[in-house]
Structures are given as structure tokens and as C-alpha cells.
Amino acid sequence: MAPGRTSGYSMGLFAQDFRAIAQNIETSIHGKSDVIKKALVCLFAEGHLLIEDVPGVGKTSLARAIARTLDLAFGRIQFTPDLVPADVTGTDFYSQRTEELTFRPGPVFTQLLLADELNRASPRTQSALLEAMQENQVTVNGRTMPLERPFFVIATQNSVEMSGTYALPEAQLDRFLLRVSLGYPEHASEIEILENHRLGRREDEQVSPVVRAPDLLRMVETAAEVHVSWAIHDYIVRLVAATRRHPRLALGASPRASIALLRASRAQAAADGRNYVRPADVQFLAEATLAHRVVRTPEAELSGLAVDEIIKGIVAAEPVPSRLGQQ
């Protein structure tokens, strides 16, 4: 794609560019095409991504590969228990030269922010990201400063059972459009990782830019124009409402989850070159959109029933619209 394109995007062109972006990232992250696709859907829906997994499976490499492919300014915060909110947002400091207070921006002032091991920081520090993620702005000492578009947060967290972690509260989890897990690599992919390590190659450094920020923003606008019929609206609401009455869930998903599933489904449809959403788009994203927004009952936790399995059961049980209509 030529930098600085000024014309609009057709859905076919969106799909072509989406494939090129995904394939470029796959040269660095092997055997994870579904996760890469969901991460890009999240980006083009102007959401934020939570990656929950054990250490060492490539979460940071994925974030770096996305930033390089999209030519985005990249910032990284390693969250630790002693981190304070000012370490995220920035703070005022006194300049002896000018004898004035000057604002020193924190690492949140970037385009793609990797919030690494977010659940190792205290809840007070975790909350420093809430305004940035929800409002695309930061307030420090009464002054509100906008963040540059695109602004995309990829947060990683280790399993809450691991020592030294703080479970993310529901209010913060709700700010992430999608939650995914990379999982362990396939045998062949892990051999390739070892070979690259032997040769001293860092895979994410081999990734070159495919698009520039202005084109990315036009793709975001194109995804937002995808048509959603009344039948799909109804289907999304029925899926979300089913989480609220499920006997194994103590807390169901809120209307914000319905909006998130709608936005993500639009981007997914555009990625496939369509200007309308199908039930399959909703089904593909339901687990990643809803699973982190619900809470299991104590009985479900004790029995070891995973949230992902509950969501899969809801999707399987809910009738799929047979006619989409044009409303």
C-alpha cells in the first residue's frame, strides 16, 4: 500500500490490506492466525486488547510486530507493585532554568501502548489507564490533554493464580474490547523460534511497515460504516442477555458488551471484504468479547467450569437469525 493514500477504502481494498497486515505479522508470530486476526479486528474497531496467558509465549512480540507493521509509535510500561499513576500518565516538574512547572508526558502518550503484566501493579496504578482507554485523554493536576489517534492499548496479564498479581476489577476489564490467549506454539513453530534464537534474530525486528497511520485511520472509518441489520442487532442482544440469566454466571455482561460485540463484528465483516455483518462474525468474536465481562458463580468456579465454555454453550444454544433483512 502506498503511504499517504488520500482516496477512501472499498470493502474489497480493506480486506486486501487487512490480509497483507496479518500476513506481515505472521512472519514474526507463527501459527497464531486467529489471534492475530482478532487483535487487528480489535484495533480497527478502535478498542483495546487484553492478552491473558502464561509468561514467555510471545505476548510482547505480538505487540511489537503490530506496531512495526502499522508504523505506530510504540511505548511499553512494565507494571510492577511499586509503580505509581504518575509513572503512567506523566507529571509536572519544576525547571530551575525557567522557574516554571513543566509537564513531562508519561509513556501513555504514544500510539500503541504495551501495558506489560498489568495485573502486577496495584489497583490504584491500574486505574491510571482507565481514562486514557475510555476517553482517549489524560488528566493531570486538573489539566486534560488529548491522546493522539490511533491510540491502542495491548495489555498483558499473567494468570491471577500466580503469586504477586492483583486481579483486574470488572470496571477495568470492561474497557477491553477483546480478550485473547496466545497459548503454547505448535511443534514446528517452536522449532522455528529456536532456530531464530540460534541465529541471533529477534523475529519482531524482521517486520517492516505495511501501512501508515493516516491509512489506518481511514480503515477504522471504513469498518465503522459496515451495515448491521435489525436481525443482527437482535441476535447480539439475545446472546448478551443470555449471560445475565445463565445459572452458572453470577454477573452477566452489560450493554457495553453488546456495543463491543457490534463494533468488533463490523471490523470482522470488513476484514472479509463485506459491507454487512453475518451471524458468523458475531459467533467468531463472542467468546473474546464476552468471556472477560462475566463472573462465574462460586459453584461454577469450584467445579472448574471455564468461562469460555459457558460462552460457547450460550452461542451454541441461541437461535441464529435465518434472514438478515435490510433494515
JSON list of C-alpha atoms in Angstrom, two decimals, residues 97-320:
[
{"chain": "A", "resi": 97, "resn": "ARG", "atom": "CA", "xyz": [16.15, 27.16, 34.31]},
{"chain": "A", "resi": 98, "resn": "THR", "atom": "CA", "xyz": [12.71, 28.58, 33.55]},
{"chain": "A", "resi": 99, "resn": "GLU", "atom": "CA", "xyz": [11.48, 28.65, 37.18]},
{"chain": "A", "resi": 100, "resn": "GLU", "atom": "CA", "xyz": [8.19, 27.17, 35.96]},
{"chain": "A", "resi": 101, "resn": "LEU", "atom": "CA", "xyz": [6.32, 23.90, 36.24]},
{"chain": "A", "resi": 102, "resn": "THR", "atom": "CA", "xyz": [6.59, 21.87, 33.04]},
{"chain": "A", "resi": 103, "resn": "PHE", "atom": "CA", "xyz": [4.61, 18.77, 32.18]},
{"chain": "A", "resi": 104, "resn": "ARG", "atom": "CA", "xyz": [6.69, 15.71, 31.38]},
{"chain": "A", "resi": 105, "resn": "PRO", "atom": "CA", "xyz": [4.49, 13.23, 29.44]},
{"chain": "A", "resi": 106, "resn": "GLY", "atom": "CA", "xyz": [4.39, 9.63, 30.59]},
{"chain": "A", "resi": 107, "resn": "PRO", "atom": "CA", "xyz": [4.65, 6.58, 28.32]},
{"chain": "A", "resi": 108, "resn": "VAL", "atom": "CA", "xyz": [0.88, 6.61, 27.79]},
{"chain": "A", "resi": 109, "resn": "PHE", "atom": "CA", "xyz": [1.45, 9.40, 25.26]},
{"chain": "A", "resi": 110, "resn": "THR", "atom": "CA", "xyz": [2.06, 7.10, 22.30]},
{"chain": "A", "resi": 111, "resn": "GLN", "atom": "CA", "xyz": [0.04, 5.31, 19.62]},
{"chain": "A", "resi": 112, "resn": "LEU", "atom": "CA", "xyz": [0.43, 1.67, 20.66]},
{"chain": "A", "resi": 113, "resn": "LEU", "atom": "CA", "xyz": [0.98, 1.15, 24.36]},
{"chain": "A", "resi": 114, "resn": "LEU", "atom": "CA", "xyz": [2.03, -2.23, 25.71]},
{"chain": "A", "resi": 115, "resn": "ALA", "atom": "CA", "xyz": [0.90, -2.44, 29.33]},
{"chain": "A", "resi": 116, "resn": "ASP", "atom": "CA", "xyz": [3.02, -5.44, 30.22]},
{"chain": "A", "resi": 117, "resn": "GLU", "atom": "CA", "xyz": [1.87, -7.61, 33.15]},
{"chain": "A", "resi": 118, "resn": "LEU", "atom": "CA", "xyz": [-0.81, -5.10, 34.06]},
{"chain": "A", "resi": 119, "resn": "ASN", "atom": "CA", "xyz": [-2.07, -7.23, 36.94]},
{"chain": "A", "resi": 120, "resn": "ARG", "atom": "CA", "xyz": [1.26, -6.95, 38.79]},
{"chain": "A", "resi": 121, "resn": "ALA", "atom": "CA", "xyz": [0.56, -3.28, 39.57]},
{"chain": "A", "resi": 122, "resn": "SER", "atom": "CA", "xyz": [-1.66, -2.08, 42.41]},
{"chain": "A", "resi": 123, "resn": "PRO", "atom": "CA", "xyz": [-5.32, -1.30, 41.63]},
{"chain": "A", "resi": 124, "resn": "ARG", "atom": "CA", "xyz": [-4.55, 2.43, 42.06]},
{"chain": "A", "resi": 125, "resn": "THR", "atom": "CA", "xyz": [-1.95, 2.30, 39.30]},
{"chain": "A", "resi": 126, "resn": "GLN", "atom": "CA", "xyz": [-4.08, 0.06, 37.08]},
{"chain": "A", "resi": 127, "resn": "SER", "atom": "CA", "xyz": [-6.82, 2.70, 37.24]},
{"chain": "A", "resi": 128, "resn": "ALA", "atom": "CA", "xyz": [-4.45, 5.30, 35.75]},
{"chain": "A", "resi": 129, "resn": "LEU", "atom": "CA", "xyz": [-5.18, 3.73, 32.36]},
{"chain": "A", "resi": 130, "resn": "LEU", "atom": "CA", "xyz": [-8.99, 3.93, 32.63]},
{"chain": "A", "resi": 131, "resn": "GLU", "atom": "CA", "xyz": [-9.45, 7.50, 31.41]},
{"chain": "A", "resi": 132, "resn": "ALA", "atom": "CA", "xyz": [-6.92, 7.04, 28.61]},
{"chain": "A", "resi": 133, "resn": "MET", "atom": "CA", "xyz": [-8.64, 3.88, 27.38]},
{"chain": "A", "resi": 134, "resn": "GLN", "atom": "CA", "xyz": [-12.19, 5.17, 27.64]},
{"chain": "A", "resi": 135, "resn": "GLU", "atom": "CA", "xyz": [-11.82, 8.84, 26.69]},
{"chain": "A", "resi": 136, "resn": "ASN", "atom": "CA", "xyz": [-8.54, 8.98, 24.72]},
{"chain": "A", "resi": 137, "resn": "GLN", "atom": "CA", "xyz": [-7.28, 11.65, 27.10]},
{"chain": "A", "resi": 138, "resn": "VAL", "atom": "CA", "xyz": [-5.26, 12.09, 30.26]},
{"chain": "A", "resi": 139, "resn": "THR", "atom": "CA", "xyz": [-5.97, 14.47, 33.16]},
{"chain": "A", "resi": 140, "resn": "VAL", "atom": "CA", "xyz": [-3.05, 15.58, 35.35]},
{"chain": "A", "resi": 141, "resn": "ASN", "atom": "CA", "xyz": [-3.37, 18.25, 38.03]},
{"chain": "A", "resi": 142, "resn": "GLY", "atom": "CA", "xyz": [-6.67, 19.47, 36.61]},
{"chain": "A", "resi": 143, "resn": "ARG", "atom": "CA", "xyz": [-5.43, 19.75, 33.00]},
{"chain": "A", "resi": 144, "resn": "THR", "atom": "CA", "xyz": [-6.87, 17.45, 30.34]},
{"chain": "A", "resi": 145, "resn": "MET", "atom": "CA", "xyz": [-4.66, 16.51, 27.41]},
{"chain": "A", "resi": 146, "resn": "PRO", "atom": "CA", "xyz": [-5.85, 14.51, 24.38]},
{"chain": "A", "resi": 147, "resn": "LEU", "atom": "CA", "xyz": [-4.04, 11.42, 23.15]},
{"chain": "A", "resi": 148, "resn": "GLU", "atom": "CA", "xyz": [-3.08, 11.03, 19.51]},
{"chain": "A", "resi": 149, "resn": "ARG", "atom": "CA", "xyz": [-5.18, 8.81, 17.26]},
{"chain": "A", "resi": 150, "resn": "PRO", "atom": "CA", "xyz": [-4.82, 5.96, 16.76]},
{"chain": "A", "resi": 151, "resn": "PHE", "atom": "CA", "xyz": [-4.37, 5.02, 20.41]},
{"chain": "A", "resi": 152, "resn": "PHE", "atom": "CA", "xyz": [-4.33, 1.30, 21.05]},
{"chain": "A", "resi": 153, "resn": "VAL", "atom": "CA", "xyz": [-3.59, -0.43, 24.35]},
{"chain": "A", "resi": 154, "resn": "ILE", "atom": "CA", "xyz": [-2.42, -4.03, 24.40]},
{"chain": "A", "resi": 155, "resn": "ALA", "atom": "CA", "xyz": [-2.32, -5.18, 28.00]},
{"chain": "A", "resi": 156, "resn": "THR", "atom": "CA", "xyz": [-0.91, -8.49, 29.10]},
{"chain": "A", "resi": 157, "resn": "GLN", "atom": "CA", "xyz": [-1.63, -10.27, 32.32]},
{"chain": "A", "resi": 158, "resn": "ASN", "atom": "CA", "xyz": [-0.46, -13.46, 33.91]},
{"chain": "A", "resi": 159, "resn": "SER", "atom": "CA", "xyz": [-2.94, -15.90, 35.40]},
{"chain": "A", "resi": 160, "resn": "VAL", "atom": "CA", "xyz": [-4.40, -14.48, 38.61]},
{"chain": "A", "resi": 161, "resn": "GLU", "atom": "CA", "xyz": [-3.37, -17.63, 40.45]},
{"chain": "A", "resi": 162, "resn": "MET", "atom": "CA", "xyz": [0.30, -16.69, 40.06]},
{"chain": "A", "resi": 163, "resn": "SER", "atom": "CA", "xyz": [2.00, -15.01, 43.03]},
{"chain": "A", "resi": 164, "resn": "GLY", "atom": "CA", "xyz": [2.34, -11.24, 43.16]},
{"chain": "A", "resi": 165, "resn": "THR", "atom": "CA", "xyz": [-0.66, -10.39, 40.99]},
{"chain": "A", "resi": 166, "resn": "TYR", "atom": "CA", "xyz": [-3.83, -8.32, 41.52]},
{"chain": "A", "resi": 167, "resn": "ALA", "atom": "CA", "xyz": [-6.96, -9.40, 39.70]},
{"chain": "A", "resi": 168, "resn": "LEU", "atom": "CA", "xyz": [-8.22, -6.68, 37.36]},
{"chain": "A", "resi": 169, "resn": "PRO", "atom": "CA", "xyz": [-11.57, -5.31, 38.59]},
{"chain": "A", "resi": 170, "resn": "GLU", "atom": "CA", "xyz": [-14.66, -5.74, 36.42]},
{"chain": "A", "resi": 171, "resn": "ALA", "atom": "CA", "xyz": [-14.77, -2.00, 35.64]},
{"chain": "A", "resi": 172, "resn": "GLN", "atom": "CA", "xyz": [-11.33, -2.18, 34.07]},
{"chain": "A", "resi": 173, "resn": "LEU", "atom": "CA", "xyz": [-11.86, -5.49, 32.29]},
{"chain": "A", "resi": 174, "resn": "ASP", "atom": "CA", "xyz": [-14.92, -3.94, 30.66]},
{"chain": "A", "resi": 175, "resn": "ARG", "atom": "CA", "xyz": [-12.67, -1.36, 28.95]},
{"chain": "A", "resi": 176, "resn": "PHE", "atom": "CA", "xyz": [-11.00, -4.06, 26.88]},
{"chain": "A", "resi": 177, "resn": "LEU", "atom": "CA", "xyz": [-12.91, -4.76, 23.69]},
{"chain": "A", "resi": 178, "resn": "LEU", "atom": "CA", "xyz": [-11.46, -8.27, 23.32]},
{"chain": "A", "resi": 179, "resn": "ARG", "atom": "CA", "xyz": [-9.54, -10.74, 25.44]},
{"chain": "A", "resi": 180, "resn": "VAL", "atom": "CA", "xyz": [-7.43, -13.41, 23.76]},
{"chain": "A", "resi": 181, "resn": "SER", "atom": "CA", "xyz": [-4.89, -16.05, 24.72]},
{"chain": "A", "resi": 182, "resn": "LEU", "atom": "CA", "xyz": [-1.90, -16.97, 22.55]},
{"chain": "A", "resi": 183, "resn": "GLY", "atom": "CA", "xyz": [-1.32, -20.41, 24.05]},
{"chain": "A", "resi": 184, "resn": "TYR", "atom": "CA", "xyz": [1.73, -22.54, 23.50]},
{"chain": "A", "resi": 185, "resn": "PRO", "atom": "CA", "xyz": [3.17, -22.69, 19.96]},
{"chain": "A", "resi": 186, "resn": "GLU", "atom": "CA", "xyz": [2.79, -25.71, 17.70]},
{"chain": "A", "resi": 187, "resn": "HIS", "atom": "CA", "xyz": [5.79, -28.07, 17.46]},
{"chain": "A", "resi": 188, "resn": "ALA", "atom": "CA", "xyz": [7.00, -26.73, 14.09]},
{"chain": "A", "resi": 189, "resn": "SER", "atom": "CA", "xyz": [6.56, -23.12, 15.19]},
{"chain": "A", "resi": 190, "resn": "GLU", "atom": "CA", "xyz": [8.60, -23.70, 18.33]},
{"chain": "A", "resi": 191, "resn": "ILE", "atom": "CA", "xyz": [11.41, -25.26, 16.28]},
{"chain": "A", "resi": 192, "resn": "GLU", "atom": "CA", "xyz": [11.45, -22.12, 14.13]},
{"chain": "A", "resi": 193, "resn": "ILE", "atom": "CA", "xyz": [11.62, -19.98, 17.29]},
{"chain": "A", "resi": 194, "resn": "LEU", "atom": "CA", "xyz": [14.67, -21.96, 18.43]},
{"chain": "A", "resi": 195, "resn": "GLU", "atom": "CA", "xyz": [16.31, -21.59, 15.02]},
{"chain": "A", "resi": 196, "resn": "ASN", "atom": "CA", "xyz": [15.83, -17.82, 15.05]},
{"chain": "A", "resi": 197, "resn": "HIS", "atom": "CA", "xyz": [17.26, -17.69, 18.55]},
{"chain": "A", "resi": 198, "resn": "ARG", "atom": "CA", "xyz": [20.31, -19.70, 17.42]},
{"chain": "A", "resi": 199, "resn": "LEU", "atom": "CA", "xyz": [20.91, -17.25, 14.59]},
{"chain": "A", "resi": 200, "resn": "GLY", "atom": "CA", "xyz": [20.52, -14.27, 16.91]},
{"chain": "A", "resi": 201, "resn": "ARG", "atom": "CA", "xyz": [17.42, -12.98, 15.12]},
{"chain": "A", "resi": 202, "resn": "ARG", "atom": "CA", "xyz": [14.64, -11.26, 17.01]},
{"chain": "A", "resi": 203, "resn": "GLU", "atom": "CA", "xyz": [11.61, -12.05, 14.94]},
{"chain": "A", "resi": 204, "resn": "ASP", "atom": "CA", "xyz": [9.67, -8.83, 15.55]},
{"chain": "A", "resi": 205, "resn": "GLU", "atom": "CA", "xyz": [12.66, -6.85, 14.23]},
{"chain": "A", "resi": 206, "resn": "GLN", "atom": "CA", "xyz": [12.25, -8.52, 10.83]},
{"chain": "A", "resi": 207, "resn": "VAL", "atom": "CA", "xyz": [8.79, -6.96, 10.37]},
{"chain": "A", "resi": 208, "resn": "SER", "atom": "CA", "xyz": [8.54, -3.93, 8.07]},
{"chain": "A", "resi": 209, "resn": "PRO", "atom": "CA", "xyz": [5.73, -1.33, 7.88]},
{"chain": "A", "resi": 210, "resn": "VAL", "atom": "CA", "xyz": [2.81, -2.20, 5.61]},
{"chain": "A", "resi": 211, "resn": "VAL", "atom": "CA", "xyz": [0.54, 0.81, 6.28]},
{"chain": "A", "resi": 212, "resn": "ARG", "atom": "CA", "xyz": [0.93, 4.26, 7.81]},
{"chain": "A", "resi": 213, "resn": "ALA", "atom": "CA", "xyz": [-1.24, 5.90, 10.47]},
{"chain": "A", "resi": 214, "resn": "PRO", "atom": "CA", "xyz": [-3.38, 8.01, 8.04]},
{"chain": "A", "resi": 215, "resn": "ASP", "atom": "CA", "xyz": [-4.34, 4.87, 6.10]},
{"chain": "A", "resi": 216, "resn": "LEU", "atom": "CA", "xyz": [-5.01, 3.02, 9.33]},
{"chain": "A", "resi": 217, "resn": "LEU", "atom": "CA", "xyz": [-7.46, 5.72, 10.41]},
{"chain": "A", "resi": 218, "resn": "ARG", "atom": "CA", "xyz": [-9.26, 5.50, 7.07]},
{"chain": "A", "resi": 219, "resn": "MET", "atom": "CA", "xyz": [-9.59, 1.76, 7.58]},
{"chain": "A", "resi": 220, "resn": "VAL", "atom": "CA", "xyz": [-11.05, 2.43, 11.04]},
{"chain": "A", "resi": 221, "resn": "GLU", "atom": "CA", "xyz": [-13.63, 4.76, 9.46]},
{"chain": "A", "resi": 222, "resn": "THR", "atom": "CA", "xyz": [-14.44, 2.19, 6.77]},
{"chain": "A", "resi": 223, "resn": "ALA", "atom": "CA", "xyz": [-15.07, -0.54, 9.35]},
{"chain": "A", "resi": 224, "resn": "ALA", "atom": "CA", "xyz": [-17.48, 1.75, 11.21]},
{"chain": "A", "resi": 225, "resn": "GLU", "atom": "CA", "xyz": [-19.60, 2.06, 8.03]},
{"chain": "A", "resi": 226, "resn": "VAL", "atom": "CA", "xyz": [-20.39, -1.66, 7.76]},
{"chain": "A", "resi": 227, "resn": "HIS", "atom": "CA", "xyz": [-24.14, -2.27, 7.72]},
{"chain": "A", "resi": 228, "resn": "VAL", "atom": "CA", "xyz": [-25.75, -4.12, 10.64]},
{"chain": "A", "resi": 229, "resn": "SER", "atom": "CA", "xyz": [-29.32, -5.33, 10.14]},
{"chain": "A", "resi": 230, "resn": "TRP", "atom": "CA", "xyz": [-32.02, -5.37, 12.80]},
{"chain": "A", "resi": 231, "resn": "ALA", "atom": "CA", "xyz": [-31.75, -9.18, 12.91]},
{"chain": "A", "resi": 232, "resn": "ILE", "atom": "CA", "xyz": [-28.06, -8.96, 13.85]},
{"chain": "A", "resi": 233, "resn": "HIS", "atom": "CA", "xyz": [-28.82, -6.33, 16.49]},
{"chain": "A", "resi": 234, "resn": "ASP", "atom": "CA", "xyz": [-31.42, -8.68, 17.91]},
{"chain": "A", "resi": 235, "resn": "TYR", "atom": "CA", "xyz": [-29.01, -11.63, 17.80]},
{"chain": "A", "resi": 236, "resn": "ILE", "atom": "CA", "xyz": [-26.29, -9.72, 19.66]},
{"chain": "A", "resi": 237, "resn": "VAL", "atom": "CA", "xyz": [-28.71, -8.58, 22.36]},
{"chain": "A", "resi": 238, "resn": "ARG", "atom": "CA", "xyz": [-30.06, -12.11, 22.80]},
{"chain": "A", "resi": 239, "resn": "LEU", "atom": "CA", "xyz": [-26.54, -13.51, 23.26]},
{"chain": "A", "resi": 240, "resn": "VAL", "atom": "CA", "xyz": [-25.60, -10.85, 25.80]},
{"chain": "A", "resi": 241, "resn": "ALA", "atom": "CA", "xyz": [-28.92, -11.18, 27.64]},
{"chain": "A", "resi": 242, "resn": "ALA", "atom": "CA", "xyz": [-28.38, -14.94, 27.91]},
{"chain": "A", "resi": 243, "resn": "THR", "atom": "CA", "xyz": [-25.27, -14.30, 30.05]},
{"chain": "A", "resi": 244, "resn": "ARG", "atom": "CA", "xyz": [-27.45, -12.42, 32.56]},
{"chain": "A", "resi": 245, "resn": "ARG", "atom": "CA", "xyz": [-29.76, -15.35, 33.25]},
{"chain": "A", "resi": 246, "resn": "HIS", "atom": "CA", "xyz": [-27.27, -18.21, 32.95]},
{"chain": "A", "resi": 247, "resn": "PRO", "atom": "CA", "xyz": [-27.35, -20.32, 36.15]},
{"chain": "A", "resi": 248, "resn": "ARG", "atom": "CA", "xyz": [-23.53, -20.62, 36.26]},
{"chain": "A", "resi": 249, "resn": "LEU", "atom": "CA", "xyz": [-22.91, -16.87, 35.98]},
{"chain": "A", "resi": 250, "resn": "ALA", "atom": "CA", "xyz": [-23.21, -14.56, 38.99]},
{"chain": "A", "resi": 251, "resn": "LEU", "atom": "CA", "xyz": [-22.75, -11.45, 36.83]},
{"chain": "A", "resi": 252, "resn": "GLY", "atom": "CA", "xyz": [-23.78, -11.14, 33.20]},
{"chain": "A", "resi": 253, "resn": "ALA", "atom": "CA", "xyz": [-22.48, -8.81, 30.53]},
{"chain": "A", "resi": 254, "resn": "SER", "atom": "CA", "xyz": [-23.62, -5.18, 30.38]},
{"chain": "A", "resi": 255, "resn": "PRO", "atom": "CA", "xyz": [-24.94, -3.18, 27.39]},
{"chain": "A", "resi": 256, "resn": "ARG", "atom": "CA", "xyz": [-21.32, -2.06, 26.86]},
{"chain": "A", "resi": 257, "resn": "ALA", "atom": "CA", "xyz": [-20.64, -5.68, 25.90]},
{"chain": "A", "resi": 258, "resn": "SER", "atom": "CA", "xyz": [-23.40, -5.51, 23.27]},
{"chain": "A", "resi": 259, "resn": "ILE", "atom": "CA", "xyz": [-21.79, -2.39, 21.80]},
{"chain": "A", "resi": 260, "resn": "ALA", "atom": "CA", "xyz": [-18.36, -4.03, 21.88]},
{"chain": "A", "resi": 261, "resn": "LEU", "atom": "CA", "xyz": [-19.64, -7.10, 20.03]},
{"chain": "A", "resi": 262, "resn": "LEU", "atom": "CA", "xyz": [-21.32, -4.88, 17.44]},
{"chain": "A", "resi": 263, "resn": "ARG", "atom": "CA", "xyz": [-18.15, -2.83, 16.83]},
{"chain": "A", "resi": 264, "resn": "ALA", "atom": "CA", "xyz": [-15.92, -5.89, 16.61]},
{"chain": "A", "resi": 265, "resn": "SER", "atom": "CA", "xyz": [-18.34, -7.68, 14.25]},
{"chain": "A", "resi": 266, "resn": "ARG", "atom": "CA", "xyz": [-18.27, -4.71, 11.87]},
{"chain": "A", "resi": 267, "resn": "ALA", "atom": "CA", "xyz": [-14.47, -4.84, 11.70]},
{"chain": "A", "resi": 268, "resn": "GLN", "atom": "CA", "xyz": [-14.58, -8.61, 11.20]},
{"chain": "A", "resi": 269, "resn": "ALA", "atom": "CA", "xyz": [-17.02, -8.24, 8.30]},
{"chain": "A", "resi": 270, "resn": "ALA", "atom": "CA", "xyz": [-14.80, -5.59, 6.68]},
{"chain": "A", "resi": 271, "resn": "ALA", "atom": "CA", "xyz": [-11.78, -7.89, 7.11]},
{"chain": "A", "resi": 272, "resn": "ASP", "atom": "CA", "xyz": [-13.65, -10.43, 4.97]},
{"chain": "A", "resi": 273, "resn": "GLY", "atom": "CA", "xyz": [-14.48, -7.77, 2.36]},
{"chain": "A", "resi": 274, "resn": "ARG", "atom": "CA", "xyz": [-18.20, -7.46, 3.21]},
{"chain": "A", "resi": 275, "resn": "ASN", "atom": "CA", "xyz": [-20.21, -4.32, 3.89]},
{"chain": "A", "resi": 276, "resn": "TYR", "atom": "CA", "xyz": [-22.67, -6.19, 6.14]},
{"chain": "A", "resi": 277, "resn": "VAL", "atom": "CA", "xyz": [-22.39, -8.32, 9.30]},
{"chain": "A", "resi": 278, "resn": "ARG", "atom": "CA", "xyz": [-23.30, -12.01, 9.32]},
{"chain": "A", "resi": 279, "resn": "PRO", "atom": "CA", "xyz": [-24.08, -14.20, 12.34]},
{"chain": "A", "resi": 280, "resn": "ALA", "atom": "CA", "xyz": [-20.75, -15.98, 11.78]},
{"chain": "A", "resi": 281, "resn": "ASP", "atom": "CA", "xyz": [-18.92, -12.69, 12.51]},
{"chain": "A", "resi": 282, "resn": "VAL", "atom": "CA", "xyz": [-20.69, -12.41, 15.85]},
{"chain": "A", "resi": 283, "resn": "GLN", "atom": "CA", "xyz": [-20.04, -16.05, 16.70]},
{"chain": "A", "resi": 284, "resn": "PHE", "atom": "CA", "xyz": [-16.33, -15.78, 15.85]},
{"chain": "A", "resi": 285, "resn": "LEU", "atom": "CA", "xyz": [-15.92, -12.90, 18.32]},
{"chain": "A", "resi": 286, "resn": "ALA", "atom": "CA", "xyz": [-18.45, -13.76, 21.03]},
{"chain": "A", "resi": 287, "resn": "GLU", "atom": "CA", "xyz": [-16.02, -15.61, 23.31]},
{"chain": "A", "resi": 288, "resn": "ALA", "atom": "CA", "xyz": [-13.26, -12.97, 23.03]},
{"chain": "A", "resi": 289, "resn": "THR", "atom": "CA", "xyz": [-15.78, -10.17, 23.62]},
{"chain": "A", "resi": 290, "resn": "LEU", "atom": "CA", "xyz": [-17.89, -11.61, 26.43]},
{"chain": "A", "resi": 291, "resn": "ALA", "atom": "CA", "xyz": [-15.81, -14.05, 28.49]},
{"chain": "A", "resi": 292, "resn": "HIS", "atom": "CA", "xyz": [-13.89, -11.37, 30.44]},
{"chain": "A", "resi": 293, "resn": "ARG", "atom": "CA", "xyz": [-17.07, -9.40, 31.14]},
{"chain": "A", "resi": 294, "resn": "VAL", "atom": "CA", "xyz": [-18.90, -12.05, 33.14]},
{"chain": "A", "resi": 295, "resn": "VAL", "atom": "CA", "xyz": [-18.31, -13.60, 36.57]},
{"chain": "A", "resi": 296, "resn": "ARG", "atom": "CA", "xyz": [-18.87, -17.26, 37.42]},
{"chain": "A", "resi": 297, "resn": "THR", "atom": "CA", "xyz": [-20.83, -18.40, 40.44]},
{"chain": "A", "resi": 298, "resn": "PRO", "atom": "CA", "xyz": [-18.77, -19.90, 43.27]},
{"chain": "A", "resi": 299, "resn": "GLU", "atom": "CA", "xyz": [-20.19, -23.31, 42.40]},
{"chain": "A", "resi": 300, "resn": "ALA", "atom": "CA", "xyz": [-19.01, -22.97, 38.78]},
{"chain": "A", "resi": 301, "resn": "GLU", "atom": "CA", "xyz": [-15.54, -21.95, 39.95]},
{"chain": "A", "resi": 302, "resn": "LEU", "atom": "CA", "xyz": [-15.31, -24.89, 42.34]},
{"chain": "A", "resi": 303, "resn": "SER", "atom": "CA", "xyz": [-16.39, -27.29, 39.63]},
{"chain": "A", "resi": 304, "resn": "GLY", "atom": "CA", "xyz": [-13.69, -25.94, 37.30]},
{"chain": "A", "resi": 305, "resn": "LEU", "atom": "CA", "xyz": [-16.14, -24.87, 34.61]},
{"chain": "A", "resi": 306, "resn": "ALA", "atom": "CA", "xyz": [-14.32, -22.33, 32.41]},
{"chain": "A", "resi": 307, "resn": "VAL", "atom": "CA", "xyz": [-16.00, -19.08, 31.40]},
{"chain": "A", "resi": 308, "resn": "ASP", "atom": "CA", "xyz": [-15.05, -19.72, 27.78]},
{"chain": "A", "resi": 309, "resn": "GLU", "atom": "CA", "xyz": [-17.02, -22.97, 27.84]},
{"chain": "A", "resi": 310, "resn": "ILE", "atom": "CA", "xyz": [-20.07, -21.18, 29.23]},
{"chain": "A", "resi": 311, "resn": "ILE", "atom": "CA", "xyz": [-19.95, -18.62, 26.42]},
{"chain": "A", "resi": 312, "resn": "LYS", "atom": "CA", "xyz": [-19.52, -21.35, 23.80]},
{"chain": "A", "resi": 313, "resn": "GLY", "atom": "CA", "xyz": [-22.59, -23.08, 25.23]},
{"chain": "A", "resi": 314, "resn": "ILE", "atom": "CA", "xyz": [-24.63, -19.86, 25.05]},
{"chain": "A", "resi": 315, "resn": "VAL", "atom": "CA", "xyz": [-23.62, -19.30, 21.41]},
{"chain": "A", "resi": 316, "resn": "ALA", "atom": "CA", "xyz": [-24.47, -22.90, 20.54]},
{"chain": "A", "resi": 317, "resn": "ALA", "atom": "CA", "xyz": [-27.90, -22.70, 22.22]},
{"chain": "A", "resi": 318, "resn": "GLU", "atom": "CA", "xyz": [-29.07, -19.33, 20.92]},
{"chain": "A", "resi": 319, "resn": "PRO", "atom": "CA", "xyz": [-31.06, -19.48, 17.64]},
{"chain": "A", "resi": 320, "resn": "VAL", "atom": "CA", "xyz": [-29.26, -17.91, 14.69]}
]
